[in-house]
Coordinates of C-alpha atoms in Angstrom, one line a residue:
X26 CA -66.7 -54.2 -12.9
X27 CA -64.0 -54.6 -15.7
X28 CA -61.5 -52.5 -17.0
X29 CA -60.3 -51.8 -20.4
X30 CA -57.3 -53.6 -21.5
X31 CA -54.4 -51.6 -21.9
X32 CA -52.3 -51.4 -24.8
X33 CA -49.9 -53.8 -23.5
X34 CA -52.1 -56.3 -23.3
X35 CA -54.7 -55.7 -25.5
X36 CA -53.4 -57.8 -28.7
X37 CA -52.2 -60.8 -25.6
X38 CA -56.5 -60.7 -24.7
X39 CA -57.2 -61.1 -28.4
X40 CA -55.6 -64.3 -28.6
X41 CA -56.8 -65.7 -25.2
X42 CA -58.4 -69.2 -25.4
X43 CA -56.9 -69.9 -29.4
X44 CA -55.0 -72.6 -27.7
X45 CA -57.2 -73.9 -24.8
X46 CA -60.4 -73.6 -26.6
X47 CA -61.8 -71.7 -23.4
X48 CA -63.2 -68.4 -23.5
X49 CA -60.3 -66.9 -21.3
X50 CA -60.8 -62.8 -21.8
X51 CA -64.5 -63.4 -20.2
X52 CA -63.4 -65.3 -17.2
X53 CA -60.4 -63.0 -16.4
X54 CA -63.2 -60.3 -17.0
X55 CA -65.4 -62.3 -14.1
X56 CA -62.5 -62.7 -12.2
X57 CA -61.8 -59.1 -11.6
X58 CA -65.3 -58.1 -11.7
X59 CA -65.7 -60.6 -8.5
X60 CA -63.1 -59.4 -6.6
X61 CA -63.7 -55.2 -7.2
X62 CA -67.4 -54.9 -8.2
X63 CA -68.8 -55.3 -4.2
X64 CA -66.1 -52.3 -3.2
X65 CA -66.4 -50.2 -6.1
X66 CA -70.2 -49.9 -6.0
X67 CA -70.1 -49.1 -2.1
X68 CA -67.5 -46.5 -2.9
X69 CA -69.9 -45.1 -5.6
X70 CA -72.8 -45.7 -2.9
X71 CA -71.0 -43.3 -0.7
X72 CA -70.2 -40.8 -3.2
X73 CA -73.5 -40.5 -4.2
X74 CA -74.7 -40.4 -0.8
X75 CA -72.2 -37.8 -0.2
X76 CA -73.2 -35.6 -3.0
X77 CA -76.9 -35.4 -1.9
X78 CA -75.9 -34.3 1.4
X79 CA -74.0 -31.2 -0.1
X80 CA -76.9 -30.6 -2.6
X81 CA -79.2 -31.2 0.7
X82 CA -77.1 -28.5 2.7
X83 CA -77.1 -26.2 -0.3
X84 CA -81.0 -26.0 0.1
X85 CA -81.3 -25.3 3.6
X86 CA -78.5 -22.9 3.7
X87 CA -80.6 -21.0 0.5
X88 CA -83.5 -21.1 2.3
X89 CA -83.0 -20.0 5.8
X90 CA -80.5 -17.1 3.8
X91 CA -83.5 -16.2 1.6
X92 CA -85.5 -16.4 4.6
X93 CA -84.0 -14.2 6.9
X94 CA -83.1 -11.5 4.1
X95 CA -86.5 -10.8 3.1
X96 CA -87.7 -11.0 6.7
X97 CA -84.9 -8.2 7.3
X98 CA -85.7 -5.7 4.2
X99 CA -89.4 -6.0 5.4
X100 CA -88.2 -4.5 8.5
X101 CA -85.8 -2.1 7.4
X102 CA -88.2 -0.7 4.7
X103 CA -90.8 0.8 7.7
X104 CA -94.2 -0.6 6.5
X105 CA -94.3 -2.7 9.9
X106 CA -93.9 0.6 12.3
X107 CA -96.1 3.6 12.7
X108 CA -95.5 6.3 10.2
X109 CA -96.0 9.4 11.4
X110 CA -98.8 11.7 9.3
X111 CA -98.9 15.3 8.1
X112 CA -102.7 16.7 7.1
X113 CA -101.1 19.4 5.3
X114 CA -98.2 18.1 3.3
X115 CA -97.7 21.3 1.8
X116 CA -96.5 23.1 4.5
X117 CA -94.5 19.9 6.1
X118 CA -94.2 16.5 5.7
X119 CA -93.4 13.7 8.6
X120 CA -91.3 10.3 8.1
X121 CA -90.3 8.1 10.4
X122 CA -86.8 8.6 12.1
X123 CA -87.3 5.7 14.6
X124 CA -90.2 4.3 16.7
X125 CA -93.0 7.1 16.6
X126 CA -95.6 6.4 19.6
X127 CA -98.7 8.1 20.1
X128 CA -98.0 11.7 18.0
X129 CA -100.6 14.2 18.4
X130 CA -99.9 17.7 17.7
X131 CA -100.0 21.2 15.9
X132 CA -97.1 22.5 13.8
X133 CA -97.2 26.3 12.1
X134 CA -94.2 27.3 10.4
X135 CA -93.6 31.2 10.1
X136 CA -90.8 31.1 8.7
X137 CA -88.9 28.7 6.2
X138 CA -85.0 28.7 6.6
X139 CA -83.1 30.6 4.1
X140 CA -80.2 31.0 2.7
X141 CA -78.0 34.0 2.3
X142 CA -77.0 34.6 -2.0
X143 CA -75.4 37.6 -3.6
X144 CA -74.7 38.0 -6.8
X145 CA -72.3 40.7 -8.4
X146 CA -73.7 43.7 -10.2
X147 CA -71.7 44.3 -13.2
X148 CA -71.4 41.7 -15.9
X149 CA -67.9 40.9 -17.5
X150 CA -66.5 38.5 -20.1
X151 CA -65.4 35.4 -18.8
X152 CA -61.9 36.2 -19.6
X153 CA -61.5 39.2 -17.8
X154 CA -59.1 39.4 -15.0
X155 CA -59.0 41.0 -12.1
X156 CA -56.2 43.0 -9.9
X157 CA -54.1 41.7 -7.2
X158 CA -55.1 41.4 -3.7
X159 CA -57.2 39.9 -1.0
X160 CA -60.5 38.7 -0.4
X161 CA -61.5 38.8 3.6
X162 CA -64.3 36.3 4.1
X163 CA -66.5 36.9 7.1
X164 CA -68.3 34.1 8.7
X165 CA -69.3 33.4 12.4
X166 CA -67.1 35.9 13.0
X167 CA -64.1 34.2 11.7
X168 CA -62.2 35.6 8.6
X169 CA -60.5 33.7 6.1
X170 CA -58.5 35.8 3.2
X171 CA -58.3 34.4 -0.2
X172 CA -55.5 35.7 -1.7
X173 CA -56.3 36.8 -5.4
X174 CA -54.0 37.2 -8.4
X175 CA -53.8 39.2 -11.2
X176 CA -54.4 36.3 -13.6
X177 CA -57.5 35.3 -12.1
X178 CA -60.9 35.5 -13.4
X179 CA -64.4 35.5 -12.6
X180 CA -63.8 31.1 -13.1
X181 CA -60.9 31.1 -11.0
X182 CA -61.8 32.8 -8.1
X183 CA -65.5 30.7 -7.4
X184 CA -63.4 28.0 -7.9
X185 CA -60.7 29.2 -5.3
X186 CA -64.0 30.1 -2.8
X187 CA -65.0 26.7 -3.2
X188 CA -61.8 25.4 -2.5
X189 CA -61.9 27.0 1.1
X190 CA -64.4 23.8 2.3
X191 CA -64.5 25.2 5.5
X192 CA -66.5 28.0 4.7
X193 CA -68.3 26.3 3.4
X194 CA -69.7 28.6 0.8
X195 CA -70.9 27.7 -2.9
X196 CA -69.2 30.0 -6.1
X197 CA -70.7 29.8 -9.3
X198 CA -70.4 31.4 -12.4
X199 CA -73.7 32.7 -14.3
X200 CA -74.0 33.6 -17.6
X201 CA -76.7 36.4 -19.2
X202 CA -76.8 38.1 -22.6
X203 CA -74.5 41.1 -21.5
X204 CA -71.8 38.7 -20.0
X205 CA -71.0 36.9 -16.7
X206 CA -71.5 37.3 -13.0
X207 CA -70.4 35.6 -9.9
X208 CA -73.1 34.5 -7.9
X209 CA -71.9 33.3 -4.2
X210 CA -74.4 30.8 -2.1
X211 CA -73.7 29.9 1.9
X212 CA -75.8 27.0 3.6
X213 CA -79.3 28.2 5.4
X214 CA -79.7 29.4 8.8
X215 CA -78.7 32.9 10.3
X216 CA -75.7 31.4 12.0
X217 CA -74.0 31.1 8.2
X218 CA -74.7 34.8 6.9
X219 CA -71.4 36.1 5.4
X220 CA -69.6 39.4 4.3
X221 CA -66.5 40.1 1.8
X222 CA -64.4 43.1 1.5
X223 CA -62.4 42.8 -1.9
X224 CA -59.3 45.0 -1.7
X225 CA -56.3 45.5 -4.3
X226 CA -52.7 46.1 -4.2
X227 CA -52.5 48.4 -6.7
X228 CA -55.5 50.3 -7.4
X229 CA -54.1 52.1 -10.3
X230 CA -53.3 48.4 -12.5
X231 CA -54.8 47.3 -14.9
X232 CA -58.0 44.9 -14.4
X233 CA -61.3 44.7 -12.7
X234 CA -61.5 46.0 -8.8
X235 CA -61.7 43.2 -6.5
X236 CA -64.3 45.6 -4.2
X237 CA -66.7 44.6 -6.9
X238 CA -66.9 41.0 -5.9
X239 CA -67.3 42.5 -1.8
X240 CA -70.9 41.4 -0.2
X241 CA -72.5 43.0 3.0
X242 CA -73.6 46.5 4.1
X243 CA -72.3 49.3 1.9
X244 CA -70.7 46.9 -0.7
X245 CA -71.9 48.3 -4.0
X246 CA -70.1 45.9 -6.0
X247 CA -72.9 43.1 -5.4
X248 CA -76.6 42.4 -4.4
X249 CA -78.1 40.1 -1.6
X250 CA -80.9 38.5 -3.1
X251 CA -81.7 36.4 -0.2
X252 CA -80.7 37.0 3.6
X253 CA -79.6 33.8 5.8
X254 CA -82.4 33.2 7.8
X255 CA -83.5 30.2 10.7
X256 CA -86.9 28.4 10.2
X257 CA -89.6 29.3 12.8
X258 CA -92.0 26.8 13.6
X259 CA -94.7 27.1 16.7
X260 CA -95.2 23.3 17.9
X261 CA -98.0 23.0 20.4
X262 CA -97.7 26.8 21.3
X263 CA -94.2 26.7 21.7
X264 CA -91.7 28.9 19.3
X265 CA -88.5 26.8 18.3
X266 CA -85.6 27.9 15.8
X267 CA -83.5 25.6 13.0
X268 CA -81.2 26.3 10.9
X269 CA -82.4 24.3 8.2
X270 CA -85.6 23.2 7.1
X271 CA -85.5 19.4 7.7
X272 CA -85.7 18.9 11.4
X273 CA -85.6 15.4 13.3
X274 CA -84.5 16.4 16.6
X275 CA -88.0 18.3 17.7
X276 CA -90.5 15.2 17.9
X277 CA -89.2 11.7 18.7
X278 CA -88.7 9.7 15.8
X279 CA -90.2 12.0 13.8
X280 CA -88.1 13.9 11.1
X281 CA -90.0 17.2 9.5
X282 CA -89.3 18.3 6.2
X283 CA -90.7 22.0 6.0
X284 CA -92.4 23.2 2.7
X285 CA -94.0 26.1 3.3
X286 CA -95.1 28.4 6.4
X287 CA -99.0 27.6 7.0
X288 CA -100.4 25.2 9.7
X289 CA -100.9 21.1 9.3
X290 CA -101.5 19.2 11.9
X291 CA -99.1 15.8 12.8
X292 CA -100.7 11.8 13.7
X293 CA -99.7 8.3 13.7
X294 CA -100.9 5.6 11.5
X295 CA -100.3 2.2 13.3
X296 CA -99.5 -0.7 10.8
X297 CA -102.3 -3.3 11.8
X298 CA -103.5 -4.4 8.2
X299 CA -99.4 -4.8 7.3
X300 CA -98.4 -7.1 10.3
X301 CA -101.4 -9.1 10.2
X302 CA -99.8 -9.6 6.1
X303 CA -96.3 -9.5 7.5
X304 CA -97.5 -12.7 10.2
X305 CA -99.4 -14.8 7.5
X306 CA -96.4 -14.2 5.1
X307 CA -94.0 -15.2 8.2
X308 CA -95.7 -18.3 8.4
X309 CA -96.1 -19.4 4.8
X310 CA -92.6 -18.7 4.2
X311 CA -92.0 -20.9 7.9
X312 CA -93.7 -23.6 6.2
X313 CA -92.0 -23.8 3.0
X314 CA -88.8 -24.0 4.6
X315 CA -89.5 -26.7 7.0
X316 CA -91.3 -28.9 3.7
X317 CA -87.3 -29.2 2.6
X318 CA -86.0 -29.8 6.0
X319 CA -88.6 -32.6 6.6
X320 CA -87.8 -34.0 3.1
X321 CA -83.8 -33.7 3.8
X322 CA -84.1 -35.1 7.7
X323 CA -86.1 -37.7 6.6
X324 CA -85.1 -40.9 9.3
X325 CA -85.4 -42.9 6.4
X326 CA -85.1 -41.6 3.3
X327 CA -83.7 -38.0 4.2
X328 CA -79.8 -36.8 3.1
X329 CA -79.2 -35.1 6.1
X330 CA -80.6 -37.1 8.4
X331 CA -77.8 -37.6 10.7
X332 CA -76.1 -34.2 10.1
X333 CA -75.8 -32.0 13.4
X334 CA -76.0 -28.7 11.3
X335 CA -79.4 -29.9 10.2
X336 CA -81.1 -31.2 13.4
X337 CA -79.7 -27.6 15.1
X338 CA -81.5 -25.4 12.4
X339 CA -84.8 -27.9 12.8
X340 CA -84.9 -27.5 16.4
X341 CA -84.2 -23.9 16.5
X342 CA -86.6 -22.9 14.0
X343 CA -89.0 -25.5 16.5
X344 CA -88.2 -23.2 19.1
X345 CA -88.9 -19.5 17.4
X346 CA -92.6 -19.5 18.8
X347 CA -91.6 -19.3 22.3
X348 CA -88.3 -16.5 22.1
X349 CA -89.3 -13.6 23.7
X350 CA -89.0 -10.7 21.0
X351 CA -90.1 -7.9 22.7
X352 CA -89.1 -6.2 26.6
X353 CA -93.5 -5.1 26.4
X354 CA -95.1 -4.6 29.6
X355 CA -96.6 -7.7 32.1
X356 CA -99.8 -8.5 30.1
X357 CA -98.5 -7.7 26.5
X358 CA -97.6 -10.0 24.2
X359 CA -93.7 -10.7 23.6
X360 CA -93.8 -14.1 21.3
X361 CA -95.5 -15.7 18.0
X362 CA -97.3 -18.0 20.6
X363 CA -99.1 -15.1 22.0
X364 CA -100.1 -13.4 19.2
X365 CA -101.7 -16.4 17.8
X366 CA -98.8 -18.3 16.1
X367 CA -99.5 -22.0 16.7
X368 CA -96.9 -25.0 16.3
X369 CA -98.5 -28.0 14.4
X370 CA -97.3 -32.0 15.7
X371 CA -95.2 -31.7 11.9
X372 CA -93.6 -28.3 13.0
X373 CA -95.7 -26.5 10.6
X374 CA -97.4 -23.1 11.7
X375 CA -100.5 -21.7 11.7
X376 CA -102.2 -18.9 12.4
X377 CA -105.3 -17.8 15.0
X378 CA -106.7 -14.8 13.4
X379 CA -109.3 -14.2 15.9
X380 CA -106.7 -13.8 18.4
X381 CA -103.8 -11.9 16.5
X382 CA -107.1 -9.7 15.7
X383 CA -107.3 -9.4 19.0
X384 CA -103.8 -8.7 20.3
X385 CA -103.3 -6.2 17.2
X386 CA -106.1 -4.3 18.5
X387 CA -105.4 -4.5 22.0
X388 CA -101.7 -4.0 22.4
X389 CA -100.7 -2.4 18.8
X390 CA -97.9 -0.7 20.1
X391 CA -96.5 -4.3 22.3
X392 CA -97.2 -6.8 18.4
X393 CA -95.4 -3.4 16.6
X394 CA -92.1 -4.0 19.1
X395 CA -92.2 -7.9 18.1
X396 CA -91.5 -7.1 14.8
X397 CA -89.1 -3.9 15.0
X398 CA -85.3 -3.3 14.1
X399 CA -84.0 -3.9 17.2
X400 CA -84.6 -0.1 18.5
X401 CA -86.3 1.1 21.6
X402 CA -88.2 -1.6 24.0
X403 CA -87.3 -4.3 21.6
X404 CA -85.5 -7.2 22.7
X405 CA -84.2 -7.2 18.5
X406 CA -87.7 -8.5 17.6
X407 CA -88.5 -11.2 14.9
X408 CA -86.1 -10.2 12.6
X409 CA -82.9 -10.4 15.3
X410 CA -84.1 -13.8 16.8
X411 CA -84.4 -14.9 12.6
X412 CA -81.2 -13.3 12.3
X413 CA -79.4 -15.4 15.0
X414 CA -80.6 -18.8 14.0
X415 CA -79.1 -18.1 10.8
X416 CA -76.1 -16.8 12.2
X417 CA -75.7 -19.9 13.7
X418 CA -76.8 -22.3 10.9
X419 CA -74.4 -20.6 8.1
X420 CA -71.0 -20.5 10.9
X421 CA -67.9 -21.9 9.2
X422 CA -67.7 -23.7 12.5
X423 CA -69.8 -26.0 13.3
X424 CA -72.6 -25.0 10.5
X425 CA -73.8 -25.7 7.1
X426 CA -70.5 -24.3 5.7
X427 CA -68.4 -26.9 8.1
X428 CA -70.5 -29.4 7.3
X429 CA -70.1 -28.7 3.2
X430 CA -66.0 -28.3 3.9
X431 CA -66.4 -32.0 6.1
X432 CA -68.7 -33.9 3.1
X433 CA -66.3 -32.3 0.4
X434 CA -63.0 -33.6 1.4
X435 CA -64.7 -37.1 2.6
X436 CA -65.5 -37.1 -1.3
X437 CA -62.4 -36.8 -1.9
X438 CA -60.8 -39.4 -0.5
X439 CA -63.6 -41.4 -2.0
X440 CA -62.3 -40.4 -5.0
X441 CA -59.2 -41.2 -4.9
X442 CA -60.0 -44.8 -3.2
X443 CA -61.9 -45.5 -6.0
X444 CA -58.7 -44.2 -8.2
X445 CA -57.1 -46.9 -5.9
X446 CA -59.4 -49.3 -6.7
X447 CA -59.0 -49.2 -10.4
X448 CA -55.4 -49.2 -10.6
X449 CA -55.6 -52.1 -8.7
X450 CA -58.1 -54.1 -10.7
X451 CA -56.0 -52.9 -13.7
X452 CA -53.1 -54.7 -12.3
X453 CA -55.0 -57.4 -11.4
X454 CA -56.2 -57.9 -15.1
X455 CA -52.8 -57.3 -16.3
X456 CA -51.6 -60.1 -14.2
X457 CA -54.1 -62.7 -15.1
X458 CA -54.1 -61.5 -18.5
X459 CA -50.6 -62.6 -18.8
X460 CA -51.5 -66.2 -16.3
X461 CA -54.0 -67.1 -18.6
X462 CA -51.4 -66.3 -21.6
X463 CA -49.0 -69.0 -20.7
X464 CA -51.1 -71.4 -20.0
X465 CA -53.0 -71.5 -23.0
X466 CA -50.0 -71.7 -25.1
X467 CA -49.0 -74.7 -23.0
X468 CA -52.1 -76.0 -23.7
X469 CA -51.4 -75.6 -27.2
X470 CA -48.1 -77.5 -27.0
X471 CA -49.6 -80.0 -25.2
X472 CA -52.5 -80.1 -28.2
X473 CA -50.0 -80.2 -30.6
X474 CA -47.7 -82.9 -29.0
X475 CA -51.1 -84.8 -28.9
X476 CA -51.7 -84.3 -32.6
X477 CA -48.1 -85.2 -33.5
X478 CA -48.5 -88.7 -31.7
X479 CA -51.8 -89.1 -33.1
X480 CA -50.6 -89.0 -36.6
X481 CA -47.4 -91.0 -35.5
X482 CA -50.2 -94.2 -34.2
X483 CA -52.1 -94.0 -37.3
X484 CA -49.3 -94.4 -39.6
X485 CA -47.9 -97.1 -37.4
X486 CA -51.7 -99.0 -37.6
X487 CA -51.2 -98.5 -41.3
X488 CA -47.9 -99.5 -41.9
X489 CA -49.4 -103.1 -39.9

């Protein structure tokens, strides 16, 4: 190792050896190169060493993170539990609110639910106003008066009716070639039918009457068109009221969205054909990850092989074929192991598909559980134990994130011992530099001297 002169003593090296005759500048270069070079190059060793480790993290923390998300929207997106069936989707359809176990039944809706709309009679410009006075809201059998002004037109009265949230009720303002109407919405179900009674101050000024804008029996000012109404459906033989039309608290884990009144009848679809996929992709994936943490472990070769965070991920991914996943009955399966999984000697997995085949057909509902959100019988399932060996792996602890924070500031200090170590081979150049100096121009005064008696002798042997 050798460091460039400074300016200082740049024009001194330049003249190194003019007196001695010795190539000076190379041996202070030697010199300093012998005493730095050995503990420069292991503090470069280490940094390098160091930086593989963090680049070695970095890849195991991507892919047990990659791992464990895709595992997780696989789950969450419902192609690995039953999904429930409608033969008439027409008349209803069925999607899955939760685990849906052996459905089997017959649904006739008679009647959708409806929603209760009146619209006024009479059109009116836009900028018409309207008297003074009240409008008593009915709903429930609570009343809420709006109180109306004379300023206020067809506009600012829907948006004063949708200002009162908690009737909830819906004002909007409809236009038609002979002017505008107020047309006034509620939410379905009998329970949210509704009346107004307009009523002015002053009957006699000036404006529209506000008993034009009053809904119910006997109010001539507007029209029902439709009259708040519950669904009725007949499940099984048995009549059953909503107030809306999509119901999920009928059938367990079963939301209905009714269409239209008619008759369909309601199944299951177990998802054998997607977790056989879902285990073969498990294991390919299982496999790629451990190729990077055999490369990275390596007891030779390997970055990490002595990191703790490591080693814990290897052995708890090691372990993942044995965790119980499911709470299924005596008999059922509840791991990988039993549903074919196999551990190879190298820690790669494979799969039996005679007897996941097997345990698919034999215990659909127990291999369904293994690989559920965490609902019903489930002990979490595959996802939740994937889940927690990440959890564990990515802690700012004691995992990879500890362990980046650990190599990171040990990199540091390398850094600024090899910052050390310059400076100081800098100063030792300097030093020598300036030795070598002085005694090359003594060597040259001692040359010179040399020459001068020289001459002296030979003009003495002449002068003889």
């Amino acid at each position: 190792m050798t460091t460039a002169p400074t300016s200082s003593t740049a024009s001194i090296v330049k003249t190194l050896g003019t007196g001695s005759g010795l190539d000076t500048g190379a041996i202070v270069s030697a010199l300093v190169e012998a005493q730095f070079a050995a503990k420069t190059a292991q503090l470069t060793q280490k940094s390098d060493a160091l930086t593989a480790q963090i680049s070695g993290i970095a890849k195991l923390k991507s892919g047990i993170t990659g791992f464990d998300a895709a595992l997780r929207a696989l789950v969450k997106g419902g192609s690995l539990a039953t999904q429930p069936t409608s033969s008439v989707p027409g008349v209803a359809t069925a999607t899955a609110a939760g685990r849906v176990a052996g459905l089997s039944a017959t649904l006739t809706v008679t009647r959708l639910a409806a929603a209760q709309a009146a619209t006024t009679n009479t059109a009116v410009a836009r900028t018409d106003t309207f008297r003074a006075g009240t409008l008593d809201i009915t709903k429930g059998g609570a009343t809420t008066s709006l109180a109306i002004a004379a300023t206020d037109t067809l506009d600012s009265i829907a948006a004063k009716i949708n200002g009162a949230t908690t009737l909830g009720l819906t004002a909007t303002v409809v236009t038609d070639g002979a002017g505008a109407r107020l047309t006034i919405k509620g939410a379905t179900g009998a329970a949210n039918a509704f009346t107004i009674s307009g009523s002015d101050i002053d009957a006699a000024a000036a404006g529209m009457s506000l008993a034009d804008l009053s809904v119910g029996t006997g109010a001539g000012g507007t029209t029902i068109g439709t009259t708040a109404a519950d669904a009725e459906l007949v499940l099984d033989g048995a009549i059953f009221r909503r107030a809306t039309n999509s119901v999920a608290d009928l059938l367990a884990g079963v939301r209905l969205d009714l269409k239209a009144t008619g008759t369909t009848t309601l199944g299951a679809t177990p998802p054998g054909a997607d977790l056989a996929q879902a285990v073969n992709d498990f294991v390919t994936t299982f496999n790629e990850l451990q190729a990077v943490i055999r490369t990275e472990l390596d007891p030779v070769t390997g970055a990490l092989r002595a990191d703790p965070a490591a080693a814990t991920l290897r052995r708890s991914l090691g372990q993942l074929t044995t965790v119980s996943l499911a709470t299924n009955a005596d008999g059922a399966p509840r791991t990988l192991g039993d549903i074919g999984v196999r551990t190879g000697r190298d820690g790669t997995l494979s799969v039996d598909t005679v007897r996941l085949t097997k345990a698919l057909t034999d215990f659909p509902t127990a291999v369904e559980a293994m690989f559920a959100d965490g609902t019903g019988a489930s002990n979490g399932g595959l996802a939740a134990a994937l889940g927690a060996i990440t959890t564990r792996a990515t802690d700012r602890s004691f995992g990879f994130d500890a362990e980046v924070q650990r190599y990171t500031a040990v990199q540091a200090d390398l850094a600024q011992a090899k910052e050390k170590a310059a400076a100081a081979a800098e100063q030792m150049e300097t030093r020598l530099v300036r030795q070598f100096a002085s005694m090359d121009a003594r060597v040259a005064a001692y040359k010179s001297t040399q020459d001068f008696l020289k001459q002296q002798v030979e003009a003495w042997n002449k002068s003889d």
